[in-house]
Tab-separated table of N, CA and C in Angstrom:
chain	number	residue	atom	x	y	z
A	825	UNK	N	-3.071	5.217	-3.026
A	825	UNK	CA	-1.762	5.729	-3.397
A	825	UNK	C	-0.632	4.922	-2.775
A	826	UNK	N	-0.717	3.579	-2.407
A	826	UNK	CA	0.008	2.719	-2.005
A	826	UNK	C	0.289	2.689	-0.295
A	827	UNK	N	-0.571	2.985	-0.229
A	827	UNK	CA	-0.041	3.111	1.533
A	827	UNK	C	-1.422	1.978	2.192
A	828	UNK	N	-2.265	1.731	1.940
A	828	UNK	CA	-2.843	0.499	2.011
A	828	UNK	C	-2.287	-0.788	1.714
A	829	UNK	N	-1.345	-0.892	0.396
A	829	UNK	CA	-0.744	-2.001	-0.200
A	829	UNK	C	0.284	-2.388	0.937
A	830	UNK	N	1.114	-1.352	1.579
A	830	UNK	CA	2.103	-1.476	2.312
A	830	UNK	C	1.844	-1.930	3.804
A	831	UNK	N	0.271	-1.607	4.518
A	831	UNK	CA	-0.104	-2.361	5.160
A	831	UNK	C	-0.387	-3.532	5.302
A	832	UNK	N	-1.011	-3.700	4.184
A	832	UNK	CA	-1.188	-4.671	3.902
A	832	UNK	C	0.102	-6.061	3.692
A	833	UNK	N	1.047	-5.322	3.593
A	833	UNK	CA	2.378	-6.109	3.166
A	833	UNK	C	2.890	-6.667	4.366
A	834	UNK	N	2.943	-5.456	5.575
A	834	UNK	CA	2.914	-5.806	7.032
A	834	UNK	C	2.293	-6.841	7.377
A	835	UNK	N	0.887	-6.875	7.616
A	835	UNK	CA	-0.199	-7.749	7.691
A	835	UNK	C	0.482	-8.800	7.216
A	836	UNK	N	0.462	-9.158	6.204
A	836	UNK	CA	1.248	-10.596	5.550
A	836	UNK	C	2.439	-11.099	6.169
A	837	UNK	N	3.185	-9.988	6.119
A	837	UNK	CA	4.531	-10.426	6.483
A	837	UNK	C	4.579	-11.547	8.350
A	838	UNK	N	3.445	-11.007	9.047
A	838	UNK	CA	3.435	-11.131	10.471
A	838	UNK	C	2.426	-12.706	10.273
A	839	UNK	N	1.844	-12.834	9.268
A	839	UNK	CA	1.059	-13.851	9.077
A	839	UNK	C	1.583	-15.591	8.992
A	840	UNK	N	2.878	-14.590	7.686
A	840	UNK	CA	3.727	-16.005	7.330
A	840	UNK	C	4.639	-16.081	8.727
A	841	UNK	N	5.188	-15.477	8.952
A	841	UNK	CA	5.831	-15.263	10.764
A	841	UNK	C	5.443	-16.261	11.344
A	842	UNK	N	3.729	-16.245	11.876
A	842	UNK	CA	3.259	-17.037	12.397
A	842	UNK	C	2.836	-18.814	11.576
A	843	UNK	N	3.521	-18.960	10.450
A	843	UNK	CA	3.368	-20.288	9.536
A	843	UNK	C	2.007	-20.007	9.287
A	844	UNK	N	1.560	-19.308	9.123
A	844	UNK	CA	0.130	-19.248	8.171
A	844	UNK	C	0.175	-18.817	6.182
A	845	UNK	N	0.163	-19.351	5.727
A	845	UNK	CA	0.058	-19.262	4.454
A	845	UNK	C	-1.186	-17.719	3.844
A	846	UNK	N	-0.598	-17.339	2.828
A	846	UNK	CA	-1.102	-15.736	2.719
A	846	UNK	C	-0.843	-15.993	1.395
A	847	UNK	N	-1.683	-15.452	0.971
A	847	UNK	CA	-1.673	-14.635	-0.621
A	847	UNK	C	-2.174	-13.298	-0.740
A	848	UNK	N	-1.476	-11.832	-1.080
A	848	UNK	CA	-2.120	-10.816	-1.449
A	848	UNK	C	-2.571	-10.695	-2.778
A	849	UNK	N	-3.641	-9.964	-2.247
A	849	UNK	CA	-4.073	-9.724	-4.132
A	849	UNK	C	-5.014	-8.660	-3.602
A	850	UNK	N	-5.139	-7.766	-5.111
A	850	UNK	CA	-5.708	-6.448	-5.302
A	850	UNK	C	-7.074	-6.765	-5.621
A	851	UNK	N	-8.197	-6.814	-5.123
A	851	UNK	CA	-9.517	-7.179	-5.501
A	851	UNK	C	-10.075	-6.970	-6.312
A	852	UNK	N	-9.576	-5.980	-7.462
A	852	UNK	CA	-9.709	-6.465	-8.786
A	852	UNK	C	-9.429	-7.287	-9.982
A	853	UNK	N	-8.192	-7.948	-8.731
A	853	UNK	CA	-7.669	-9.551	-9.314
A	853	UNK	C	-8.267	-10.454	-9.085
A	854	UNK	N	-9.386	-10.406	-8.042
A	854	UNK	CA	-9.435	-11.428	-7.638
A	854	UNK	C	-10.564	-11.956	-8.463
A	855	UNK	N	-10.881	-13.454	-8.865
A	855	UNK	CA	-11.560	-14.469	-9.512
A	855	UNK	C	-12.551	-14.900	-8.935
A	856	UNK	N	-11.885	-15.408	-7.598
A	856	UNK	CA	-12.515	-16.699	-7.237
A	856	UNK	C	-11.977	-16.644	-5.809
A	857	UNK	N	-12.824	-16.998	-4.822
A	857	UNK	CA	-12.147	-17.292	-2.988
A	857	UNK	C	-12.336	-18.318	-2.964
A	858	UNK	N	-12.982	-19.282	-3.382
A	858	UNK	CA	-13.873	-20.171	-2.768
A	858	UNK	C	-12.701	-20.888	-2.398
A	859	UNK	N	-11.036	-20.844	-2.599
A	859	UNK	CA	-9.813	-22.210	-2.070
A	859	UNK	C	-9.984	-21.509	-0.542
A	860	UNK	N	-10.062	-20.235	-0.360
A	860	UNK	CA	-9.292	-19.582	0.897
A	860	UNK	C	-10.566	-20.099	2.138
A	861	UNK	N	-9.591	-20.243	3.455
A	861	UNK	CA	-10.011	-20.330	4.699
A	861	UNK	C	-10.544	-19.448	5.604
A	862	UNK	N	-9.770	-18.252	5.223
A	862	UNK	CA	-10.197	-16.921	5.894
A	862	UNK	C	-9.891	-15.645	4.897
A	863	UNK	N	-10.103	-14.420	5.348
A	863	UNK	CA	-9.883	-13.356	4.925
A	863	UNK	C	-9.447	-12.308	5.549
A	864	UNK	N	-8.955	-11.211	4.805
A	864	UNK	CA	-8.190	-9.849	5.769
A	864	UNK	C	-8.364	-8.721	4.781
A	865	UNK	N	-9.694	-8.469	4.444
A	865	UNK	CA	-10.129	-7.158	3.824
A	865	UNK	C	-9.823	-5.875	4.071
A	866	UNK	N	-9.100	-4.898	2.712
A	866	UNK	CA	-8.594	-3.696	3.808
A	866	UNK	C	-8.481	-2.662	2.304
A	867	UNK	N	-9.029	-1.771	2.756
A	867	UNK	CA	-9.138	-0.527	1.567
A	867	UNK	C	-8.708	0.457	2.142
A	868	UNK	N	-8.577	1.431	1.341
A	868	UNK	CA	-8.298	3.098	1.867
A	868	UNK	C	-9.653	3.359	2.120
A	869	UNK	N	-9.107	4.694	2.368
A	869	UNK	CA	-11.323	5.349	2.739
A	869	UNK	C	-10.304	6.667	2.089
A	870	UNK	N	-11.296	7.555	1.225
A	870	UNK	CA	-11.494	8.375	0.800
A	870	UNK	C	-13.220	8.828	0.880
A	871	UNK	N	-12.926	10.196	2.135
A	871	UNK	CA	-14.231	10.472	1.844
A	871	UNK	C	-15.143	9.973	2.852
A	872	UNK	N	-15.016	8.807	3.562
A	872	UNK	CA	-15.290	8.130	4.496
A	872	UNK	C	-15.852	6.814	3.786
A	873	UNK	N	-15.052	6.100	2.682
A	873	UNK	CA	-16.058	5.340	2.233
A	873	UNK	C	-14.737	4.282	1.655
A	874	UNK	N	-14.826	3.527	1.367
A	874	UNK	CA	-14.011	2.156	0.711
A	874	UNK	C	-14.447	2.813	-0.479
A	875	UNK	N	-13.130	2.416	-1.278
A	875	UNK	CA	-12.491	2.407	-2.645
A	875	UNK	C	-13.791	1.452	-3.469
A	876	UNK	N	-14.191	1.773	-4.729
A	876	UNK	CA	-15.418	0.900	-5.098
A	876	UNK	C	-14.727	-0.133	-5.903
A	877	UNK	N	-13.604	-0.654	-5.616
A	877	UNK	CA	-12.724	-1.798	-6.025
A	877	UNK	C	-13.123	-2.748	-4.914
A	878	UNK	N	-13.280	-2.153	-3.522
A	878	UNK	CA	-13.286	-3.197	-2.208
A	878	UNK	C	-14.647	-3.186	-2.282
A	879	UNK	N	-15.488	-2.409	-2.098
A	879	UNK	CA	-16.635	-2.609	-2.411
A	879	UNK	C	-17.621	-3.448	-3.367
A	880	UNK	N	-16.859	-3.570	-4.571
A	880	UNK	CA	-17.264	-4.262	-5.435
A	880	UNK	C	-17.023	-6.130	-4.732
A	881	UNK	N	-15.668	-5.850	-4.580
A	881	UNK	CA	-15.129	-7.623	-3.636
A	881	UNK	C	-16.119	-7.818	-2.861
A	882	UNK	N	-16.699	-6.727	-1.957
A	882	UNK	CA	-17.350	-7.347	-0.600
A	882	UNK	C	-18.627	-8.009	-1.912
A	883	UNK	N	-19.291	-7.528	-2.664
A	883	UNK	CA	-20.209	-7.594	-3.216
A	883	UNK	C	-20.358	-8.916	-4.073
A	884	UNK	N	-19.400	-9.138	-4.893
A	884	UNK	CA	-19.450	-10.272	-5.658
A	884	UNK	C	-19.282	-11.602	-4.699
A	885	UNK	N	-18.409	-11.314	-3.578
A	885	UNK	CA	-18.148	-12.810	-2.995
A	885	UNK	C	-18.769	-12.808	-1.909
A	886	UNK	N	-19.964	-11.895	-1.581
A	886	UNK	CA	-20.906	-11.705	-0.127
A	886	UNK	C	-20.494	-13.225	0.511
A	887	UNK	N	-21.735	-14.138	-0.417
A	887	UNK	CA	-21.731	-15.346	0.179
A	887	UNK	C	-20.875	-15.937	0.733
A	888	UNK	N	-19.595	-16.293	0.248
A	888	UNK	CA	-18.783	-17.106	0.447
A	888	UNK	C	-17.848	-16.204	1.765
A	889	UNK	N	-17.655	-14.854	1.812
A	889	UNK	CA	-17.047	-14.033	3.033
A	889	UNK	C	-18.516	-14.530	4.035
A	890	UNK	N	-19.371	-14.617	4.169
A	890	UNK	CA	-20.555	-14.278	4.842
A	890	UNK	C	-20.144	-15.891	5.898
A	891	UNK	N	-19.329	-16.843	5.285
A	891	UNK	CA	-19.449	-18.165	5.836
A	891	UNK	C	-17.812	-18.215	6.484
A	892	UNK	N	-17.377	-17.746	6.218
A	892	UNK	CA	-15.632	-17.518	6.551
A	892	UNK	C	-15.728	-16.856	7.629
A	893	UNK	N	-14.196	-16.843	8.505
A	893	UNK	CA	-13.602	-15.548	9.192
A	893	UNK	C	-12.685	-14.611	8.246
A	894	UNK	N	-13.346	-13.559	8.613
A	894	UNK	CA	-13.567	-12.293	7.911
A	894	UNK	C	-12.752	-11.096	9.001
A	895	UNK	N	-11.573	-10.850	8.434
A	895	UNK	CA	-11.134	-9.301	9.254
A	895	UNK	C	-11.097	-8.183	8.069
A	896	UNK	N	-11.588	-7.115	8.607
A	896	UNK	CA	-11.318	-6.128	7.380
A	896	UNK	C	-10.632	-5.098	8.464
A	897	UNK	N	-9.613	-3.878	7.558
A	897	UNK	CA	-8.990	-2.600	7.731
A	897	UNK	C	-9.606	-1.817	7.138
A	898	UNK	N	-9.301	-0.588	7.492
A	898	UNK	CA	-9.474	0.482	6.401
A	898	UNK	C	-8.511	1.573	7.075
A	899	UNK	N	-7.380	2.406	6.113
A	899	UNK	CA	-6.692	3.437	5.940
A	899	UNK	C	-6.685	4.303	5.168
A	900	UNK	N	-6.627	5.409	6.363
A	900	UNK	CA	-6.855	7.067	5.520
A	900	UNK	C	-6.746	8.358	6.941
A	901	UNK	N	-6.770	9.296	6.216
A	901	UNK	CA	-6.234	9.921	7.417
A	901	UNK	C	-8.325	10.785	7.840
A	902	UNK	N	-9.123	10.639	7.107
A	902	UNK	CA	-10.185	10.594	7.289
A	902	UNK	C	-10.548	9.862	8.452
A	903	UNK	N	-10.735	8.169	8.149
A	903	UNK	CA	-10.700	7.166	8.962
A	903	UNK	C	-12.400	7.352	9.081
A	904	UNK	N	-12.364	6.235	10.252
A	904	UNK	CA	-13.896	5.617	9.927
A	904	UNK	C	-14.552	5.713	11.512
A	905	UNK	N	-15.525	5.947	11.924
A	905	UNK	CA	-15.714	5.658	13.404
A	905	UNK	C	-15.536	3.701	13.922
A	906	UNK	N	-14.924	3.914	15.134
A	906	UNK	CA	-13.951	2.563	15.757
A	906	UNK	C	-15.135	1.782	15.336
A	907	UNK	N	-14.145	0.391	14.616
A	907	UNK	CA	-15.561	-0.519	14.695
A	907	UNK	C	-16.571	-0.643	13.130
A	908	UNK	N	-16.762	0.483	13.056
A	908	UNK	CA	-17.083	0.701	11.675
A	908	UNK	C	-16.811	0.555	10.022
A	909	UNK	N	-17.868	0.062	9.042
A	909	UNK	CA	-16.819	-0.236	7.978
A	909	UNK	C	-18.165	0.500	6.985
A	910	UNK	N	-17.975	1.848	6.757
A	910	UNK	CA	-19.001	2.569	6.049
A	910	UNK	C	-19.913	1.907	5.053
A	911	UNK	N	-19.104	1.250	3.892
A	911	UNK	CA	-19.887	0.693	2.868
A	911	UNK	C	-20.564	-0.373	2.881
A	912	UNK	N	-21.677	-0.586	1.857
A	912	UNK	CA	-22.868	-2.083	2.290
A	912	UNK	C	-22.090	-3.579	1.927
A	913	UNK	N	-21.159	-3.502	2.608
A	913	UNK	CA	-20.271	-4.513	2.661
A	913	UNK	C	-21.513	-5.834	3.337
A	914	UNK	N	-22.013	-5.795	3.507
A	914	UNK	CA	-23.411	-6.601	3.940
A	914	UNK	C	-22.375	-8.156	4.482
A	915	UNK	N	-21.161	-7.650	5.434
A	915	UNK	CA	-20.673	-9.015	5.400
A	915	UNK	C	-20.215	-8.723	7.253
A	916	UNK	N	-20.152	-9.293	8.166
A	916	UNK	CA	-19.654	-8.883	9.458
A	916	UNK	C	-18.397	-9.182	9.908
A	917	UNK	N	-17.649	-8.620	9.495
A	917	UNK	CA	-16.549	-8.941	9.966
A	917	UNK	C	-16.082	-9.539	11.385
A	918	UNK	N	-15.158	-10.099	11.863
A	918	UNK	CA	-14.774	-10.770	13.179
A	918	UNK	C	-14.523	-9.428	13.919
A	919	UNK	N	-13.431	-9.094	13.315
A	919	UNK	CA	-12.899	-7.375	13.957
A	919	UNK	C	-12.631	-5.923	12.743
A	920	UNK	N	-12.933	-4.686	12.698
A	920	UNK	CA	-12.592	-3.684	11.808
A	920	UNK	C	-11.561	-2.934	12.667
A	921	UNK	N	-10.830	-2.908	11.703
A	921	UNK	CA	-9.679	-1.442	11.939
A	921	UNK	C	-9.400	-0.437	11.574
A	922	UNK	N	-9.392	0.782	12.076
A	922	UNK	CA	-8.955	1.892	10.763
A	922	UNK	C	-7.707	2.138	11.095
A	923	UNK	N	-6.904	2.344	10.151
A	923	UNK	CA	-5.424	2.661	10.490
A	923	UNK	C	-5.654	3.995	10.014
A	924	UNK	N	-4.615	4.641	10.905
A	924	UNK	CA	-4.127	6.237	10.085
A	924	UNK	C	-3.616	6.170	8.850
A	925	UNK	N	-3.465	6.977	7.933
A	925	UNK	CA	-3.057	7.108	6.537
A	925	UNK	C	-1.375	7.714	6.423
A	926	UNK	N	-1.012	7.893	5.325
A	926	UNK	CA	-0.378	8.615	4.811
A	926	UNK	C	-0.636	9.790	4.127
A	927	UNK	N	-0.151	11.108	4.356
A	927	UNK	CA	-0.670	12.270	3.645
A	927	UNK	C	0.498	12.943	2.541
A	928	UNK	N	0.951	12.558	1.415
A	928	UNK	CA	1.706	12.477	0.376
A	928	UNK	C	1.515	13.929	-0.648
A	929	UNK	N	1.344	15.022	-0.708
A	929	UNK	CA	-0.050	16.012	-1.488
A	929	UNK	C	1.040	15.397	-3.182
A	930	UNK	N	2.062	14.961	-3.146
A	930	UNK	CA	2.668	14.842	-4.347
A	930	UNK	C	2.013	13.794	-4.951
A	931	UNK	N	1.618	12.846	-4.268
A	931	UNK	CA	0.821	11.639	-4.767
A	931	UNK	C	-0.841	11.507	-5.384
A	932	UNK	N	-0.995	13.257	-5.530
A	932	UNK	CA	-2.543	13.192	-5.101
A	932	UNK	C	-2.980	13.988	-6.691
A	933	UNK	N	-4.277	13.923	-6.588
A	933	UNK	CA	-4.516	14.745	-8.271
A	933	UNK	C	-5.029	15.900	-7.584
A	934	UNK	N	-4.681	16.733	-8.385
A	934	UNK	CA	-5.648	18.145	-8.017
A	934	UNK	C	-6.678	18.149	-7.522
A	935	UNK	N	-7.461	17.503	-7.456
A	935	UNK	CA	-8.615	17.381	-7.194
A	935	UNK	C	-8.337	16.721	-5.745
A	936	UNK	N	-7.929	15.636	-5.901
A	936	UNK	CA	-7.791	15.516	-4.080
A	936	UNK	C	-7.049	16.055	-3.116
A	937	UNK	N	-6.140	17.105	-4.012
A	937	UNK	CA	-5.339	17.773	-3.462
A	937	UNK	C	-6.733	19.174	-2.476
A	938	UNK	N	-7.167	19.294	-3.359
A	938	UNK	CA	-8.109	20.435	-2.579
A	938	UNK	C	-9.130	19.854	-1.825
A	939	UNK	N	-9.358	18.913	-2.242
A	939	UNK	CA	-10.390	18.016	-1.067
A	939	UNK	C	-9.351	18.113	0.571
A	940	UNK	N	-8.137	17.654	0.766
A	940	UNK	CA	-7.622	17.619	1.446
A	940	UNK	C	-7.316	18.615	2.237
A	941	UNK	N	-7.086	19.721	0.875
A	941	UNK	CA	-6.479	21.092	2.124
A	941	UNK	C	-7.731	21.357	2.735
A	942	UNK	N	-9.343	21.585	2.154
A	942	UNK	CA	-10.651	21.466	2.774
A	942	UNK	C	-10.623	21.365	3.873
A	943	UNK	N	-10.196	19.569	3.855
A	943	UNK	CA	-10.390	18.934	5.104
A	943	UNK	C	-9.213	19.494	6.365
A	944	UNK	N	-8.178	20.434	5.853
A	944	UNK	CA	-7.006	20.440	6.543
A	944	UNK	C	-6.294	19.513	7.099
A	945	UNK	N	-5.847	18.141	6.235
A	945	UNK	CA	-4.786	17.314	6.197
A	945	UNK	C	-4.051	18.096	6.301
A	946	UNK	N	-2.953	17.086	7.004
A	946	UNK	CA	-1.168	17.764	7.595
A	946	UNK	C	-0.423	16.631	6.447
A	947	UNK	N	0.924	17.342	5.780
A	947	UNK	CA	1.329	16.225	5.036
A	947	UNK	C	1.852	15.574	6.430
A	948	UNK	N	2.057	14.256	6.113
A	948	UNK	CA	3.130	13.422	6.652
A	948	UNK	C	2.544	11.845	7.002
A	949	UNK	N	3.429	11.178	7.342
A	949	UNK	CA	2.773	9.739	7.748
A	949	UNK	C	2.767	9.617	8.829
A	950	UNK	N	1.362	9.353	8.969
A	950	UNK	CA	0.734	9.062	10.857
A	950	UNK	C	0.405	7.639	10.940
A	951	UNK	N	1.136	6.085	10.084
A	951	UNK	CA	0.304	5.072	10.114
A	951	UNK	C	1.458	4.390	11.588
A	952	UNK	N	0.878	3.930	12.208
A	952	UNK	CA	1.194	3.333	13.149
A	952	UNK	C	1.629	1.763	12.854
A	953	UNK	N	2.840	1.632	12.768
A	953	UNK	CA	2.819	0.237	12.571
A	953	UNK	C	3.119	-0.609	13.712
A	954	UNK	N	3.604	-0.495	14.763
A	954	UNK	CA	3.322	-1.285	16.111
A	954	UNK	C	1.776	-1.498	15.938
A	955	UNK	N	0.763	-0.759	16.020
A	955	UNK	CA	-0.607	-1.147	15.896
A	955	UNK	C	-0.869	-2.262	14.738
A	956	UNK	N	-0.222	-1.977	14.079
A	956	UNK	CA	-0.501	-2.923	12.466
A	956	UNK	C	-0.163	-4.075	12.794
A	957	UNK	N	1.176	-4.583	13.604
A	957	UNK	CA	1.897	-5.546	13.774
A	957	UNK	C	0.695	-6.331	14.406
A	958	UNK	N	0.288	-5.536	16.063
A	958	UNK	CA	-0.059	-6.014	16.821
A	958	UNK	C	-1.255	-6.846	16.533
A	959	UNK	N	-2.552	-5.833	15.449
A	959	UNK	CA	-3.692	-6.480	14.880
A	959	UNK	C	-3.130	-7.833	14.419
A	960	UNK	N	-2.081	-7.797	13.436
A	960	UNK	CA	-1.912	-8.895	12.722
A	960	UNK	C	-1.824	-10.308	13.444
A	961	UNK	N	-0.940	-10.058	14.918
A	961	UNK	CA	-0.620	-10.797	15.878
A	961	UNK	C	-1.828	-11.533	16.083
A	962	UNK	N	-2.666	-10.805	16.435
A	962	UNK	CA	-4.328	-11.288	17.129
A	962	UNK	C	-5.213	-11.950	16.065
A	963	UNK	N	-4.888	-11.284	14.620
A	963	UNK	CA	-5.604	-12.547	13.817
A	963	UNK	C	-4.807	-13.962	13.747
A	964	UNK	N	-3.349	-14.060	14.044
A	964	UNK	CA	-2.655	-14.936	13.772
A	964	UNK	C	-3.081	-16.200	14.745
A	965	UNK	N	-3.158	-15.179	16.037
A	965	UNK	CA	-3.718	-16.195	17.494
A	965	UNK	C	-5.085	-16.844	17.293
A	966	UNK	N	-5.594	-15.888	16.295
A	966	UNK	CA	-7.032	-16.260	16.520
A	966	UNK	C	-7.668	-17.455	15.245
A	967	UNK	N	-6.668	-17.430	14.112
A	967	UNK	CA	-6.678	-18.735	13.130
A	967	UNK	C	-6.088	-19.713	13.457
A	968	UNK	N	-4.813	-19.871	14.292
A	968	UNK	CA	-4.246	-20.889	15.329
A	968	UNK	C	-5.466	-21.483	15.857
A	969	UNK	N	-5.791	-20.595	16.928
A	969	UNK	CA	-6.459	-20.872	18.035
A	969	UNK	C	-8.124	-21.732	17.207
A	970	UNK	N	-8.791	-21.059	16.087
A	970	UNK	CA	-9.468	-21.915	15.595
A	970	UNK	C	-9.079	-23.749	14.821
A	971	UNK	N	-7.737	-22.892	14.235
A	971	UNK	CA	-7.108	-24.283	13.378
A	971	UNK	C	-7.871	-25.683	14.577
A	972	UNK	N	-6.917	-25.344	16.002
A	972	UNK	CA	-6.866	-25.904	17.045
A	972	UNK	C	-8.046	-26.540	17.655
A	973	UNK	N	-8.848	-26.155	17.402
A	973	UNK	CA	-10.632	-25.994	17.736
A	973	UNK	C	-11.585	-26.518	17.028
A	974	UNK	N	-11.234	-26.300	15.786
A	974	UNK	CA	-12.352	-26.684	14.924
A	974	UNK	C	-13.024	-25.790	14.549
A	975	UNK	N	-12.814	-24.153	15.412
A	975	UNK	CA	-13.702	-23.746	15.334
A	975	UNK	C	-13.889	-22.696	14.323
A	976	UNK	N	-14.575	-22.430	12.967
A	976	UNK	CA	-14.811	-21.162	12.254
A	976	UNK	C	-15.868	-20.625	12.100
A	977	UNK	N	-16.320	-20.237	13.162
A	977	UNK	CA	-17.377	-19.892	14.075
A	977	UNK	C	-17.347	-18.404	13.768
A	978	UNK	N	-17.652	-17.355	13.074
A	978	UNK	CA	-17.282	-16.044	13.144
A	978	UNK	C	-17.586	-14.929	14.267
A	979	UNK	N	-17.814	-15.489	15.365
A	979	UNK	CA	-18.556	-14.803	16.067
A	979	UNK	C	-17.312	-14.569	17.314
């Protein structure tokens, strides 16, 4: 419901900051990785699970994420245990994040509207963006710091 996109916008924004070149795209746009150097994977979780749009990405381009540096997110007010990235994303990321979500009930269909009250979601936005900034910071140091190195070592 757009509150991933907008992290995601953050994320970017702190990227080019640091002179790193960025392209967003919705992973059902996407074609082809094989130009890109790295990655910054990031879905909502509904449910405790990635959107089967991100899921599908981790899936078609396994290989080519499997040889890259690889950061993934995930946002929702669910969220994921630290560290964790629920779906068979069969790919290891460098670092996972879950950000807090946004809780919108106007944005939501009936149906997730009652999933939510279930769960007893609070409306409002809990996403932390000092945290958002800061992640972004540390991938920025950390593609520098390889540029610098040689090294794309995912480990």
């Amino acid at each position: 419901h757009g509150s991933t996109d907008e992290v995601a916008a953050v994320i970017a924004e702190r990227l080019k900051s640091a002179q790193i070149d960025v392209e967003t795209k919705r992973p059902e746009d996407v074609d082809s990785v094989e130009e890109y150097d790295a990655f910054i994977l990031g879905s909502a979780v509904y449910m405790t699970k990635w959107t089967p749009e991100a899921v599908d990405f981790t899936t078609r381009f396994r290989d080519v994420l499997r040889a890259k540096p690889v950061w993934a997110f995930s946002v929702g007010l669910s969220g994921l245990p630290k560290g964790k990235v629920s779906d068979p994303m069969r790919i290891d990321p460098k670092d996972h994040m879950t950000f807090a979500g946004r809780f919108d009930p106007s944005k939501l269909s009936l149906r997730e509207r009652s999933i939510a009250k279930l769960g007893g979601a609070s409306e409002g936005d809990y996403r932390d963006w000092d945290e958002v900034r800061q992640w972004a910071d540390a991938i920025a140091t950390s593609l520098h710091d390889d540029t610098l190195t040689g090294n794309h070592d995912r480990s």
